[in-house]
């Protein structure tokens, strides 16, 4: 028998049927019927954020830390437009989220009504798909379809715009099992002929490398386990993009570290010098490739990706394999084992010897200071004092983000939440809240720069209200650090508007929010201050005053190939120059 209910009740029922127990949102007139239904039930917990952008980033953090889609509920007009940055961020980084927006009544659409915006038109470029619901009878089916689209194939954000009269009206509820989803069934099994070609290439390659990305994490924990088995069995070196950190353990014997613009020297040179590049769930973005015509010029390239549009989009490959990373790796392992588990071990041993020579450069080496805290040292100590804990790391965007990727080690997937493709300042604080909601007993740290942190600092109110003990670890250099670095190295030291001259007292700000504030400026006090942060049972704002003009190395300068890197002066005996770096 078909169940009749209001559109608002349908929303709550459909979310429950999808297994949703957490929603991040901000109420307004166009979604009050849904909020009224939320008030009258106990199965779904709603977290009131302080800004709609914060709601979407919190949902991203929740999704990234759990593998489940994050859910957002906001009102029409500015509520929806404030969500656009988060939607674009999720689209770029393939994060599954479902955003529900209120809309003015259907008969008022197009009349410039109060808090009306063309939400579907505005969000079409930054979602996998979006819907404007005009009939209550279709609402529940669309919600079920939206969850399917968000989580199938390459994950991403979807949006459902729900007019207020559709929420009030009654209609027939469509059960999850009866929802129309058959029209979107992305290919998950790779082509066996091409997979066999890849295995043949693995068997004979002399200088192979695995290049892995966020697609491994998105495919689920099984994909990471299969990747680890394949890497360890073949002895092939492995590197990762920013988004793929943790899919292979940082302590693993074949780990080269992160690659790319601020990647490790040995990882970038291995990518440049390899004869077989196996891309697993990465998209050849510009922060990895450097100058395209000089990118890994002598290698055969395989690309495993569930998104057909990513194949040959940037780099032409020899072995394109469309499919889910987990399914494809499973087949690669089966074929490789069936053919005798062969690799060119003598050649790979020589390849490793060459890599070890590159490692001697020690590209992350720095000279600690006895007077000021160097940001690398701060993250070194944070890593040492939190390693082995049930730890999740979020970041804002900038130098601190790259230092965190370089100096913090990740042993498992879904432990590292950062804004990769869009590079969204203000991402980390709300993302850390979403992670803490998902894992209430875990240690959740947001590594931040003071400029990025200020962009969504209001979400500390959310953390305090819901007693979420997130730790905000701010590397405060009183600068827009990455902007200042580029201005120093590439724009003749003309520091155009990259200094912050009116920063708040972060300790007093913490107290105003009702949480704990810690200030540290002396390297001798750093360990004790970090332990004070970790031991405090509540949210903390840690203001770590660091060297103001520190640069983040290695660095591939704009327009250079990925084997041309600037290294810090401590990394090589020959490093000289006024910029404290040398091109290698």
Coordinates of C-alpha atoms in Angstrom, one line a residue:
X1 CA 0.0 0.0 0.0
X2 CA 1.3 3.5 -1.0
X3 CA 2.1 5.7 2.0
X4 CA 0.8 9.3 1.8
X5 CA 2.8 12.1 3.6
X6 CA 3.8 15.7 3.2
X7 CA 6.9 16.6 1.3
X8 CA 8.6 17.7 4.5
X9 CA 8.0 14.4 6.1
X10 CA 9.1 12.6 2.9
X11 CA 12.5 14.3 3.2
X12 CA 13.1 13.0 6.7
X13 CA 11.8 9.5 5.8
X14 CA 13.9 9.3 2.7
X15 CA 17.0 10.3 4.7
X16 CA 16.3 7.7 7.3
X17 CA 15.8 5.0 4.6
X18 CA 19.2 6.0 3.2
X19 CA 20.8 5.4 6.6
X20 CA 21.4 9.0 7.3
X21 CA 21.8 9.9 11.0
X22 CA 23.6 13.2 10.7
X23 CA 22.7 16.5 8.9
X24 CA 24.6 19.8 8.9
X25 CA 22.5 22.8 8.2
X26 CA 21.1 26.3 8.9
X27 CA 17.4 27.0 8.9
X28 CA 15.4 29.7 7.0
X29 CA 11.9 30.4 5.9
X30 CA 12.0 28.2 2.8
X31 CA 12.9 25.1 4.7
X32 CA 11.0 25.5 8.0
X33 CA 8.5 22.7 7.2
X34 CA 11.5 20.3 7.0
X35 CA 13.0 21.7 10.2
X36 CA 9.6 21.2 11.9
X37 CA 9.7 17.5 10.9
X38 CA 13.3 17.2 12.1
X39 CA 12.1 18.6 15.5
X40 CA 9.5 15.8 15.8
X41 CA 11.8 12.8 15.4
X42 CA 14.9 11.4 17.0
X43 CA 16.6 9.3 14.4
X44 CA 18.5 12.1 12.7
X45 CA 20.7 14.5 14.6
X46 CA 21.0 18.0 13.1
X47 CA 24.1 20.1 13.7
X48 CA 23.6 23.9 13.5
X49 CA 26.5 25.5 11.8
X50 CA 27.2 29.3 11.7
X51 CA 27.4 29.7 7.9
X52 CA 26.2 27.6 5.0
X53 CA 29.7 27.2 3.6
X54 CA 30.6 25.7 6.9
X55 CA 27.7 23.2 6.6
X56 CA 29.0 21.9 3.3
X57 CA 32.6 21.6 4.4
X58 CA 31.5 19.8 7.6
X59 CA 29.6 17.4 5.4
X60 CA 32.7 16.9 3.3
X61 CA 34.8 16.1 6.4
X62 CA 32.1 13.7 7.6
X63 CA 32.0 12.0 4.2
X64 CA 35.8 11.8 3.8
X65 CA 36.2 10.3 7.3
X66 CA 33.4 7.7 7.0
X67 CA 33.1 6.9 3.3
X68 CA 29.3 7.7 3.6
X69 CA 27.7 10.7 1.9
X70 CA 27.4 13.9 3.9
X71 CA 24.1 15.7 4.1
X72 CA 23.3 19.4 4.1
X73 CA 20.1 21.3 4.7
X74 CA 20.0 25.1 3.9
X75 CA 17.4 27.6 2.9
X76 CA 16.8 29.4 -0.4
X77 CA 18.6 32.4 -1.9
X78 CA 21.7 33.3 0.2
X79 CA 21.5 30.0 2.0
X80 CA 21.9 28.2 -1.3
X81 CA 24.5 30.6 -2.8
X82 CA 26.6 30.4 0.3
X83 CA 26.8 26.6 -0.3
X84 CA 28.4 27.0 -3.8
X85 CA 32.0 27.1 -2.7
X86 CA 31.6 23.9 -0.7
X87 CA 29.8 22.2 -3.7
X88 CA 32.6 23.2 -6.0
X89 CA 35.2 21.9 -3.6
X90 CA 33.4 18.6 -3.3
X91 CA 33.1 18.3 -7.1
X92 CA 36.8 18.9 -7.6
X93 CA 37.8 16.4 -4.9
X94 CA 35.1 13.8 -5.7
X95 CA 33.4 13.9 -2.2
X96 CA 29.9 12.5 -2.0
X97 CA 27.4 15.0 -0.5
X98 CA 23.7 15.6 -0.8
X99 CA 22.6 19.2 -0.4
X100 CA 18.9 20.0 0.2
X101 CA 17.9 23.6 -0.4
X102 CA 14.7 25.3 0.1
X103 CA 13.1 27.3 -2.7
X104 CA 10.2 29.8 -2.9
X105 CA 6.8 28.3 -3.8
X106 CA 6.5 27.0 -7.3
X107 CA 4.0 29.7 -8.3
X108 CA 6.5 32.4 -7.2
X109 CA 9.5 31.1 -9.1
X110 CA 10.8 33.7 -11.6
X111 CA 9.1 36.6 -9.9
X112 CA 12.1 37.8 -7.9
X113 CA 10.5 36.8 -4.7
X114 CA 12.1 37.4 -1.4
X115 CA 15.2 35.1 -1.0
X116 CA 14.7 33.6 -4.5
X117 CA 17.7 32.5 -6.5
X118 CA 18.0 30.3 -9.6
X119 CA 19.7 27.6 -7.4
X120 CA 19.5 24.9 -10.1
X121 CA 21.1 27.2 -12.7
X122 CA 23.7 28.5 -10.3
X123 CA 24.8 25.1 -9.1
X124 CA 24.6 23.2 -12.4
X125 CA 28.4 23.6 -13.1
X126 CA 29.4 22.6 -9.6
X127 CA 27.3 19.4 -9.0
X128 CA 27.2 16.0 -10.6
X129 CA 23.5 16.5 -11.0
X130 CA 20.8 18.7 -9.5
X131 CA 17.0 18.7 -9.4
X132 CA 14.2 21.3 -9.0
X133 CA 11.2 19.3 -7.5
X134 CA 7.9 20.6 -8.8
X135 CA 5.6 17.7 -7.7
X136 CA 5.5 16.2 -4.2
X137 CA 4.8 12.7 -5.7
X138 CA 8.3 12.8 -7.2
X139 CA 10.2 14.1 -4.2
X140 CA 11.1 10.9 -2.4
X141 CA 12.2 9.1 -5.6
X142 CA 14.4 12.0 -6.5
X143 CA 16.1 11.9 -3.0
X144 CA 16.8 8.2 -3.4
X145 CA 18.1 8.9 -6.9
X146 CA 20.3 11.7 -5.6
X147 CA 22.1 9.4 -3.1
X148 CA 22.7 6.9 -5.9
X149 CA 24.2 9.5 -8.2
X150 CA 26.4 11.0 -5.4
X151 CA 27.9 7.7 -4.4
X152 CA 28.1 5.8 -7.7
X153 CA 30.9 6.1 -10.2
X154 CA 33.2 9.0 -9.4
X155 CA 31.6 10.4 -6.2
X156 CA 30.5 14.0 -6.0
X157 CA 28.0 16.5 -4.8
X158 CA 24.3 16.6 -5.8
X159 CA 21.6 19.2 -5.0
X160 CA 17.9 19.0 -4.6
X161 CA 16.0 22.3 -4.7
X162 CA 12.6 21.9 -2.9
X163 CA 9.9 24.7 -3.2
X164 CA 8.1 25.5 0.0
X165 CA 4.7 24.5 -1.3
X166 CA 6.1 21.0 -2.3
X167 CA 7.1 20.6 1.3
X168 CA 3.6 21.4 2.6
X169 CA 1.7 19.3 0.0
X170 CA 1.0 15.6 0.4
X171 CA 2.0 12.9 -2.0
X172 CA 2.9 9.3 -2.5
X173 CA 6.1 8.1 -0.9
X174 CA 8.4 6.1 -3.1
X175 CA 10.4 3.4 -1.3
X176 CA 14.1 3.2 -1.7
X177 CA 14.0 -0.2 -3.5
X178 CA 11.5 1.2 -6.1
X179 CA 13.4 4.4 -6.9
X180 CA 14.6 4.9 -10.5
X181 CA 18.3 4.4 -10.5
X182 CA 18.9 2.0 -13.4
X183 CA 19.7 4.8 -15.9
X184 CA 23.0 5.6 -14.1
X185 CA 25.2 2.5 -13.7
X186 CA 28.8 3.5 -14.2
X187 CA 31.2 0.8 -15.4
X188 CA 33.1 -0.8 -12.5
X189 CA 34.9 -3.7 -14.2
X190 CA 37.9 -2.9 -16.3
X191 CA 38.7 -4.3 -19.7
X192 CA 40.5 -7.6 -19.2
X193 CA 42.6 -7.3 -22.4
X194 CA 44.0 -3.9 -21.2
X195 CA 44.5 -5.2 -17.7
X196 CA 46.5 -8.1 -19.2
X197 CA 48.6 -5.6 -21.1
X198 CA 49.3 -3.7 -17.9
X199 CA 50.4 -7.0 -16.2
X200 CA 52.7 -7.7 -19.1
X201 CA 54.2 -4.2 -18.7
X202 CA 54.7 -4.8 -15.0
X203 CA 56.5 -8.1 -15.7
X204 CA 59.1 -6.4 -17.9
X205 CA 59.4 -2.8 -16.6
X206 CA 62.8 -1.7 -15.5
X207 CA 61.8 1.5 -13.7
X208 CA 58.1 1.3 -12.8
X209 CA 56.3 3.5 -10.3
X210 CA 52.7 3.6 -8.9
X211 CA 51.2 7.0 -9.0
X212 CA 48.1 7.0 -6.8
X213 CA 45.3 9.4 -5.9
X214 CA 42.1 10.1 -4.1
X215 CA 40.3 7.5 -6.3
X216 CA 41.9 4.8 -4.2
X217 CA 40.5 6.3 -1.0
X218 CA 37.1 6.8 -2.6
X219 CA 36.9 3.2 -3.8
X220 CA 36.9 2.0 -0.1
X221 CA 39.3 0.3 2.3
X222 CA 39.3 -2.8 0.1
X223 CA 41.0 -0.9 -2.7
X224 CA 43.8 0.3 -0.3
X225 CA 44.4 -3.2 0.9
X226 CA 44.6 -4.5 -2.7
X227 CA 47.0 -1.7 -3.6
X228 CA 49.2 -2.5 -0.6
X229 CA 49.3 -6.2 -1.6
X230 CA 50.2 -5.4 -5.2
X231 CA 52.9 -2.9 -4.3
X232 CA 54.5 -5.1 -1.6
X233 CA 54.5 -8.2 -3.8
X234 CA 56.0 -6.5 -6.8
X235 CA 58.5 -4.3 -5.0
X236 CA 57.5 -1.3 -7.1
X237 CA 57.9 2.2 -5.7
X238 CA 54.8 4.1 -4.9
X239 CA 54.0 7.8 -4.6
X240 CA 50.7 9.7 -4.1
X241 CA 49.0 12.9 -4.7
X242 CA 47.8 15.2 -1.9
X243 CA 44.4 13.5 -2.0
X244 CA 45.7 10.0 -1.9
X245 CA 47.8 10.2 1.2
X246 CA 47.1 7.2 3.5
X247 CA 46.1 4.7 0.7
X248 CA 49.6 3.2 1.2
X249 CA 51.2 3.6 4.6
X250 CA 53.9 6.2 5.1
X251 CA 55.9 3.6 7.0
X252 CA 55.7 1.2 4.1
X253 CA 59.0 0.1 2.6
X254 CA 58.1 1.2 -1.0
X255 CA 56.8 4.6 0.0
X256 CA 58.4 7.6 -1.8
X257 CA 56.3 10.3 -0.2
X258 CA 54.0 12.8 -1.9
X259 CA 54.7 14.1 -5.4
X260 CA 53.9 17.3 -7.1
X261 CA 54.6 21.0 -6.8
X262 CA 55.6 20.6 -3.1
X263 CA 56.3 16.9 -3.4
X264 CA 59.4 15.1 -2.4
X265 CA 62.5 15.2 -4.6
X266 CA 62.7 11.5 -5.0
X267 CA 59.1 11.1 -5.8
X268 CA 59.1 13.7 -8.6
X269 CA 62.4 12.4 -10.1
X270 CA 61.0 8.8 -10.0
X271 CA 58.0 10.0 -11.9
X272 CA 60.2 11.8 -14.4
X273 CA 62.6 8.9 -14.9
X274 CA 60.3 5.9 -14.9
X275 CA 59.7 3.7 -17.9
X276 CA 56.2 2.5 -16.6
X277 CA 53.8 4.8 -14.8
X278 CA 50.8 3.2 -13.3
X279 CA 48.2 5.9 -12.5
X280 CA 45.7 4.5 -10.0
X281 CA 42.8 6.9 -9.3
X282 CA 44.5 10.2 -10.0
X283 CA 43.8 12.7 -12.7
X284 CA 47.1 14.1 -13.9
X285 CA 46.3 17.6 -12.5
X286 CA 48.6 20.5 -13.1
X287 CA 50.1 20.5 -9.6
X288 CA 51.5 17.0 -10.4
X289 CA 52.5 17.3 -14.0
X290 CA 54.3 20.6 -14.2
X291 CA 55.0 21.5 -17.8
X292 CA 53.0 19.0 -19.8
X293 CA 55.5 18.6 -22.7
X294 CA 58.2 17.5 -20.3
X295 CA 56.1 15.3 -18.0
X296 CA 57.6 11.8 -17.7
X297 CA 58.7 11.8 -21.3
X298 CA 60.0 8.2 -21.7
X299 CA 57.4 6.2 -19.8
X300 CA 54.6 4.0 -20.9
X301 CA 51.5 5.1 -19.0
X302 CA 48.5 3.2 -17.6
X303 CA 45.5 5.0 -16.1
X304 CA 42.9 3.4 -13.9
X305 CA 39.9 5.6 -13.3
X306 CA 36.2 5.2 -13.0
X307 CA 35.5 8.5 -14.7
X308 CA 35.8 8.1 -18.5
X309 CA 36.2 11.8 -18.9
X310 CA 39.4 11.8 -16.9
X311 CA 41.1 9.4 -19.3
X312 CA 43.3 11.2 -21.9
X313 CA 42.0 14.6 -20.7
X314 CA 45.4 16.0 -19.8
X315 CA 48.0 13.3 -20.6
X316 CA 47.7 10.7 -23.4
X317 CA 48.1 7.2 -21.9
X318 CA 49.0 3.9 -23.5
X319 CA 46.8 1.7 -21.3
X320 CA 43.4 3.3 -20.4
X321 CA 41.4 1.2 -17.9
X322 CA 37.9 2.5 -17.1
X323 CA 36.6 1.0 -13.9
X324 CA 36.5 1.1 -10.1
X325 CA 39.9 1.0 -8.6
X326 CA 39.1 -1.9 -6.2
X327 CA 37.7 -4.1 -9.0
X328 CA 40.5 -3.3 -11.4
X329 CA 43.3 -3.9 -8.8
X330 CA 41.6 -7.2 -7.9
X331 CA 41.8 -8.3 -11.5
X332 CA 45.3 -7.0 -11.9
X333 CA 46.4 -9.1 -8.9
X334 CA 44.6 -12.2 -10.2
X335 CA 46.1 -12.0 -13.7
X336 CA 49.6 -11.2 -12.3
X337 CA 49.5 -14.2 -9.9
X338 CA 48.1 -16.5 -12.5
X339 CA 51.0 -15.6 -14.9
X340 CA 53.6 -16.5 -12.2
X341 CA 54.1 -13.3 -10.2
X342 CA 56.9 -12.1 -12.4
X343 CA 58.7 -8.8 -12.3
X344 CA 62.2 -7.7 -13.5
X345 CA 63.7 -7.9 -10.0
X346 CA 67.3 -7.2 -11.1
X347 CA 66.3 -4.0 -12.9
X348 CA 64.0 -2.9 -10.1
X349 CA 66.8 -3.4 -7.6
X350 CA 68.9 -1.0 -9.7
X351 CA 66.0 1.4 -9.9
X352 CA 65.7 1.4 -6.1
X353 CA 69.5 2.1 -5.8
X354 CA 69.0 5.2 -8.0
X355 CA 66.0 6.3 -5.9
X356 CA 68.1 5.9 -2.7
X357 CA 70.7 8.3 -4.2
X358 CA 67.9 10.9 -4.7
X359 CA 66.8 10.3 -1.1
X360 CA 70.2 11.3 0.1
X361 CA 69.4 14.9 -0.9
X362 CA 67.0 14.8 2.2
X363 CA 64.7 17.4 0.6
X364 CA 62.7 18.0 3.8
X365 CA 65.8 18.7 5.9
X366 CA 65.8 22.0 7.8
X367 CA 67.8 23.7 10.5
X368 CA 65.9 24.1 13.8
X369 CA 66.1 27.4 15.5
X370 CA 66.6 28.1 19.2
X371 CA 64.8 31.4 19.1
X372 CA 61.8 31.1 16.8
X373 CA 59.6 28.1 15.9
X374 CA 60.1 27.0 12.4
X375 CA 56.8 25.6 11.0
X376 CA 58.5 22.4 9.9
X377 CA 59.7 21.8 13.5
X378 CA 56.2 22.5 14.8
X379 CA 54.7 19.8 12.6
X380 CA 57.6 17.4 13.3
X381 CA 56.8 17.7 17.0
X382 CA 53.0 17.4 16.4
X383 CA 53.7 14.2 14.4
X384 CA 56.0 12.8 17.1
X385 CA 53.5 13.5 19.9
X386 CA 50.4 12.2 18.2
X387 CA 51.8 9.3 16.2
X388 CA 50.0 6.0 17.0
X389 CA 46.9 7.7 18.3
X390 CA 43.4 7.4 16.8
X391 CA 44.2 10.6 14.8
X392 CA 42.5 12.5 12.0
X393 CA 44.1 15.5 10.3
X394 CA 42.3 18.3 8.5
X395 CA 44.0 21.4 7.0
X396 CA 43.2 24.8 5.7
X397 CA 45.0 25.8 2.5
X398 CA 48.4 27.3 2.0
X399 CA 52.0 26.6 3.2
X400 CA 50.8 24.9 6.4
X401 CA 48.8 22.5 4.2
X402 CA 51.9 21.4 2.3
X403 CA 54.1 21.2 5.4
X404 CA 51.4 19.0 7.0
X405 CA 51.4 16.7 3.9
X406 CA 55.2 16.5 4.0
X407 CA 55.9 16.1 7.7
X408 CA 52.8 14.1 9.0
X409 CA 52.6 10.4 8.2
X410 CA 49.4 8.6 7.3
X411 CA 49.1 4.9 7.7
X412 CA 45.5 4.4 6.6
X413 CA 43.0 6.0 4.2
X414 CA 40.3 8.4 5.4
X415 CA 42.6 10.0 8.0
X416 CA 43.5 13.1 5.9
X417 CA 41.0 15.7 5.0
X418 CA 42.2 18.6 2.9
X419 CA 41.0 20.8 0.0
X420 CA 43.0 19.7 -3.0
X421 CA 41.5 20.7 -6.4
X422 CA 39.8 23.9 -5.4
X423 CA 42.3 24.9 -2.7
X424 CA 39.5 26.4 -0.5
X425 CA 40.8 28.6 2.4
X426 CA 38.3 28.2 5.3
X427 CA 37.8 24.5 4.6
X428 CA 39.6 23.0 7.6
X429 CA 37.7 24.2 10.7
X430 CA 34.2 23.1 9.5
X431 CA 35.7 19.9 8.0
X432 CA 37.3 19.1 11.4
X433 CA 33.8 19.5 13.0
X434 CA 32.4 17.0 10.5
X435 CA 35.2 14.5 11.2
X436 CA 34.7 14.9 15.0
X437 CA 31.0 14.3 14.6
X438 CA 31.7 11.1 12.7
X439 CA 34.4 10.0 15.2
X440 CA 33.5 11.5 18.6
X441 CA 36.3 9.7 20.6
X442 CA 39.1 10.3 18.1
X443 CA 41.8 13.0 18.1
X444 CA 40.9 15.5 15.4
X445 CA 43.4 18.3 14.5
X446 CA 43.0 21.0 12.0
X447 CA 46.4 22.3 10.8
X448 CA 45.8 25.9 9.8
X449 CA 47.3 29.2 8.8
X450 CA 46.0 32.2 10.6
X451 CA 44.7 33.8 7.3
X452 CA 42.8 30.6 6.2
X453 CA 41.5 29.9 9.7
X454 CA 39.9 33.4 10.0
X455 CA 37.7 32.7 7.0
X456 CA 35.4 30.3 8.8
X457 CA 36.4 30.9 12.5
X458 CA 32.7 31.3 13.4
X459 CA 32.3 27.5 13.3
X460 CA 34.1 27.3 16.7
X461 CA 30.7 28.3 18.0
X462 CA 29.4 25.0 16.5
X463 CA 32.3 23.1 18.1
X464 CA 31.5 24.6 21.5
X465 CA 27.7 24.1 21.3
X466 CA 28.0 20.4 20.5
X467 CA 31.1 19.8 22.8
X468 CA 33.3 18.7 19.9
X469 CA 36.9 18.7 21.1
X470 CA 38.5 19.7 17.8
X471 CA 42.0 21.1 18.0
X472 CA 42.8 24.1 15.8
X473 CA 46.6 24.1 15.4
X474 CA 47.4 27.5 13.8
X475 CA 50.8 28.1 12.3
X476 CA 50.7 31.9 12.7
X477 CA 53.2 33.7 10.5
X478 CA 51.1 36.9 10.2
X479 CA 51.3 36.5 6.5
X480 CA 49.4 35.0 3.6
X481 CA 52.2 32.6 3.5
X482 CA 52.0 30.9 0.1
X483 CA 51.1 34.2 -1.6
X484 CA 54.1 35.9 0.1
X485 CA 56.4 33.0 -1.0
X486 CA 55.3 33.4 -4.6
X487 CA 55.8 37.1 -4.4
X488 CA 59.3 36.6 -3.0
X489 CA 60.4 34.0 -5.5
X490 CA 58.5 35.0 -8.6
X491 CA 57.5 38.6 -8.3
X492 CA 60.6 40.5 -7.3
X493 CA 59.9 40.5 -3.5
X494 CA 57.0 42.9 -4.1
X495 CA 54.7 41.9 -1.2
X496 CA 51.4 43.3 -2.5
X497 CA 48.7 42.9 0.2
X498 CA 50.1 39.6 1.7
X499 CA 50.7 40.8 5.2
X500 CA 48.0 40.7 7.9
X501 CA 48.4 43.7 10.2
X502 CA 45.3 43.5 12.3
X503 CA 45.1 39.9 13.7
X504 CA 43.0 39.0 16.7
X505 CA 44.4 37.7 20.0
X506 CA 43.6 34.1 19.4
X507 CA 43.7 33.2 23.1
X508 CA 41.2 35.9 23.9
X509 CA 39.2 34.8 20.9
X510 CA 39.1 31.2 22.1
X511 CA 37.9 32.4 25.5
X512 CA 35.2 34.5 23.8
X513 CA 34.0 31.4 22.1
X514 CA 34.1 29.4 25.3
X515 CA 37.0 27.1 24.5
X516 CA 40.6 26.9 25.5
X517 CA 43.3 29.2 23.9
X518 CA 47.1 28.4 24.0
X519 CA 49.9 30.6 22.8
X520 CA 53.4 29.3 22.0
X521 CA 56.3 31.3 20.6
X522 CA 59.4 29.6 22.1
X523 CA 60.7 26.3 20.6
X524 CA 61.6 25.2 24.2
X525 CA 57.9 25.3 25.2
X526 CA 56.5 23.7 22.1
X527 CA 56.2 20.1 23.4
X528 CA 54.6 21.0 26.6
X529 CA 52.2 23.3 24.8
X530 CA 51.2 20.6 22.3
X531 CA 50.6 18.2 25.2
X532 CA 48.4 20.7 26.9
X533 CA 46.4 21.0 23.7
X534 CA 46.1 17.2 23.4
X535 CA 45.2 16.6 27.1
X536 CA 42.4 19.2 27.2
X537 CA 39.0 17.6 26.9
X538 CA 37.4 20.2 24.7
X539 CA 37.9 22.4 21.7
X540 CA 41.3 24.3 21.6
X541 CA 42.7 27.2 19.5
X542 CA 46.5 26.8 19.5
X543 CA 48.3 29.9 18.3
X544 CA 51.8 28.8 17.3
X545 CA 53.9 31.8 16.4
X546 CA 56.3 30.7 13.6
X547 CA 59.0 32.2 11.5
X548 CA 57.4 34.8 9.4
X549 CA 59.3 34.4 6.1
X550 CA 59.8 30.6 6.0
X551 CA 59.3 29.1 2.5
X552 CA 57.9 25.7 1.7
X553 CA 60.3 23.5 -0.3
X554 CA 60.7 21.5 -2.4
X555 CA 58.8 23.6 -4.9
X556 CA 58.3 23.3 -8.7
X557 CA 58.2 26.9 -10.0
X558 CA 55.4 27.8 -12.3
X559 CA 56.1 26.8 -15.9
X560 CA 58.9 24.4 -15.0
X561 CA 58.9 20.6 -15.6
X562 CA 58.4 18.4 -12.6
X563 CA 62.0 17.4 -12.4
X564 CA 63.1 21.0 -11.9
X565 CA 62.7 21.8 -8.2
X566 CA 63.7 24.5 -5.8
X567 CA 65.2 23.0 -2.6
X568 CA 65.8 24.6 0.7
X569 CA 69.4 25.4 1.5
X570 CA 69.6 22.7 4.3
X571 CA 68.8 20.0 1.7
X572 CA 72.0 20.2 -0.2
X573 CA 75.6 21.2 0.6
X574 CA 75.7 23.3 -2.6
X575 CA 72.6 25.3 -1.8
X576 CA 73.3 29.0 -2.0
X577 CA 71.6 32.2 -2.9
X578 CA 69.6 35.0 -1.4
X579 CA 66.3 33.1 -1.7
X580 CA 67.6 30.3 0.5
X581 CA 67.0 27.8 -2.2
X582 CA 68.7 26.2 -5.2
X583 CA 67.3 24.8 -8.4
X584 CA 68.1 21.1 -8.8

